[in-house]
Tab-separated table of C-alpha atoms in Angstrom:
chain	number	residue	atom	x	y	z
Z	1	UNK	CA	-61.470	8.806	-37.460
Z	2	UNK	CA	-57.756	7.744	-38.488
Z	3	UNK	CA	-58.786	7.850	-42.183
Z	4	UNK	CA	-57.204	10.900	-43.215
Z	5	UNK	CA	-60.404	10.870	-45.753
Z	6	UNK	CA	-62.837	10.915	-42.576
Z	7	UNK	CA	-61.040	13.793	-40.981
Z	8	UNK	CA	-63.478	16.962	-41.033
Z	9	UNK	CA	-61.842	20.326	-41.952
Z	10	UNK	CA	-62.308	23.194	-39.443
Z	11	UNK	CA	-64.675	25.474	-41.579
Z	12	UNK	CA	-64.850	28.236	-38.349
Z	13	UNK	CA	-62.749	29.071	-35.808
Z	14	UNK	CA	-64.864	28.089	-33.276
Z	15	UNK	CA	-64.484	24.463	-34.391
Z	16	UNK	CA	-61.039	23.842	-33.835
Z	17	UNK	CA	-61.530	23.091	-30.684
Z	18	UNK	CA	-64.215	20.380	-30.490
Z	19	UNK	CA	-62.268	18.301	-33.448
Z	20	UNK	CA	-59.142	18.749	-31.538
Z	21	UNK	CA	-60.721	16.986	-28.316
Z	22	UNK	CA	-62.520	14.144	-30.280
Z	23	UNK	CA	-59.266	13.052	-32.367
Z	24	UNK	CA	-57.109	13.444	-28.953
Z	25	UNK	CA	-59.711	11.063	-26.950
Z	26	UNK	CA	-59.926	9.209	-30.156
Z	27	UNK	CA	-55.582	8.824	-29.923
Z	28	UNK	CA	-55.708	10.580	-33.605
Z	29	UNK	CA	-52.381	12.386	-33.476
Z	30	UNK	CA	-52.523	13.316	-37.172
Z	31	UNK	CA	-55.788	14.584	-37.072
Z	32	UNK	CA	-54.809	16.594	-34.164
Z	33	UNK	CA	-51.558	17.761	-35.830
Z	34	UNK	CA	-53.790	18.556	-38.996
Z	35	UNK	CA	-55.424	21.118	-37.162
Z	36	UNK	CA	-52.359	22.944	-36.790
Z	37	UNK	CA	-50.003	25.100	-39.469
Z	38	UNK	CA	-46.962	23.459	-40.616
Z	39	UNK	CA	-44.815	25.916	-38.103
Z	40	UNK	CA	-47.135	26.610	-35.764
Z	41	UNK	CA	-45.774	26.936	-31.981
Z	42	UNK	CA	-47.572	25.137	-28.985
Z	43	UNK	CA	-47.204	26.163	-25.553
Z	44	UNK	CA	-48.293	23.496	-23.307
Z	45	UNK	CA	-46.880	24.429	-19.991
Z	46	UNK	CA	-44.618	22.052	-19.489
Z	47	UNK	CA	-41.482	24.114	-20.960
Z	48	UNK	CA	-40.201	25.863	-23.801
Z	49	UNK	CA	-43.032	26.156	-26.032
Z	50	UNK	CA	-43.011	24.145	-29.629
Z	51	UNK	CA	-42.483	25.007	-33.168
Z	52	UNK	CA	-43.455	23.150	-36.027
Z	53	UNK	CA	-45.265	19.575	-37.030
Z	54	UNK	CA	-42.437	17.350	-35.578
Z	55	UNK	CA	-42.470	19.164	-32.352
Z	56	UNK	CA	-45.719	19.695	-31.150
Z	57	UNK	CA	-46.705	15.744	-32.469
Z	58	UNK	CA	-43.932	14.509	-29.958
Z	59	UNK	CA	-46.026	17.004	-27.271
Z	60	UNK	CA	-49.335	14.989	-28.221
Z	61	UNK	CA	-47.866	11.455	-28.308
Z	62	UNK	CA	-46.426	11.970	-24.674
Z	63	UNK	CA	-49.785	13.495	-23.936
Z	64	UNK	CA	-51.646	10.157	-24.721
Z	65	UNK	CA	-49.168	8.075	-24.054
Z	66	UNK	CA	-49.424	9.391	-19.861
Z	67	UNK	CA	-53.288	8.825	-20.912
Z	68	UNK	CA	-54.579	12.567	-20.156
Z	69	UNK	CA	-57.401	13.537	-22.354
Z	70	UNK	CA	-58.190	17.451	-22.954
Z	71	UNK	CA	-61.173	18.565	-21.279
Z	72	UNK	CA	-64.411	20.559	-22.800
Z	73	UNK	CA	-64.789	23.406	-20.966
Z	74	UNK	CA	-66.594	26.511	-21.798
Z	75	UNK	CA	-65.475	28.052	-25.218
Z	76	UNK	CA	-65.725	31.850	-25.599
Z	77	UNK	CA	-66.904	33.211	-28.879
Z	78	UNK	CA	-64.307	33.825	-31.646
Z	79	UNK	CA	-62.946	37.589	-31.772
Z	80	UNK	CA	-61.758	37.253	-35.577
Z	81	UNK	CA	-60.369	40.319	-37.598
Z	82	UNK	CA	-60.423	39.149	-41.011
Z	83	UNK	CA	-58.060	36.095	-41.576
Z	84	UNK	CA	-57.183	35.682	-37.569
Z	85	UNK	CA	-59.217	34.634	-34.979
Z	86	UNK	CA	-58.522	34.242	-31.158
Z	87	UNK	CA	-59.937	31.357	-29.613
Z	88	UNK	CA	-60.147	30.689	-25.989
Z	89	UNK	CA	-61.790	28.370	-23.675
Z	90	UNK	CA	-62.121	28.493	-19.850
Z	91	UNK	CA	-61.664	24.891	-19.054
Z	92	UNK	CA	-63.329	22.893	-15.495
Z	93	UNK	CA	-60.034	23.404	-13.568
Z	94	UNK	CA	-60.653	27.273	-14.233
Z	95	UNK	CA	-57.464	27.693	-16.348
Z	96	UNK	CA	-58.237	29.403	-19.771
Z	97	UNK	CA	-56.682	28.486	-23.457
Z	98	UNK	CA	-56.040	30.661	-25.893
Z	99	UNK	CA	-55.076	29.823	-29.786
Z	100	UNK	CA	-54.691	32.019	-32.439
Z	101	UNK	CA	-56.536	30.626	-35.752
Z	102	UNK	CA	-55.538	31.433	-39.516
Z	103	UNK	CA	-57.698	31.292	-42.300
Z	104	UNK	CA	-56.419	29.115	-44.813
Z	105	UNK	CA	-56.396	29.879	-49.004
Z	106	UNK	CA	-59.162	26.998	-49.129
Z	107	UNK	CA	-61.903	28.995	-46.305
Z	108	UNK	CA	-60.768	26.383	-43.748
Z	109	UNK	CA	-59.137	27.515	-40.180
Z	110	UNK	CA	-55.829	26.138	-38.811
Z	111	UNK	CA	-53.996	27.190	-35.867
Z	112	UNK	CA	-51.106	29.109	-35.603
Z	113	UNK	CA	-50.548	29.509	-31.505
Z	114	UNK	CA	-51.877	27.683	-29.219
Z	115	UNK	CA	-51.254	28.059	-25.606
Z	116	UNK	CA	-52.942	25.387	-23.234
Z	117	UNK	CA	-53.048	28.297	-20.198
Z	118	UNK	CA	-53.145	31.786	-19.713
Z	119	UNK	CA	-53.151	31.751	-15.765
Z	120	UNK	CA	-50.207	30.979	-14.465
């Protein structure tokens, strides 16, 4: 799944999610970052949350490089209002994501927020 060819687009909302675990587990940090807008912002509780590409990569290479792998938890239907969406998914620790998605000029979804958990 490195092949930037290989790399399935996220054609609902509701996908982002499952492509973002299998290229993290898979240690594909441009497929990850491709799932994001160029200045999207990242919150992943560990600071000041993240703005753009540069950022939020460094975020997922010290992610895999301390080995921890997102978890699939239970994802909660997409509310989407014509090009947004709000993702969320209440993960096995209990704590709950939630991402704002962006249609894209092409039909395909891309984050714009994502916030790794809403109970603090």
């Amino acid at each position: 799944m490195t092949n930037a060819q290989n790399r399935e687009p996220a054609r609902d909302p509701q996908d982002l999610e499952r492509l973002l675990i299998d290229r993290q587990w898979a240690g594909d940090i441009e497929g990850m970052l491709a799932l994001f807008e160029p200045d999207a912002v990242v919150d992943s509780g560990d600071g000041e949350p993240v703005r753009d590409r540069h950022a939020i990569r460094a975020v997922f290479e010290q992610g895999i490089a301390a080995g921890r792998k997102f978890q699939r938890g239970e994802q909660r239907p997409a509310l989407i209002n014509g090009d947004l969406a709000l993702t969320s998914t209440k993960l096995p620790d209990g704590s709950i994501t939630s991402e704002v998605a962006r249609r894209q000029s092409d039909g395909t979804w891309l984050w714009a927020i994502d916030r790794y958990s809403v109970i603090f």
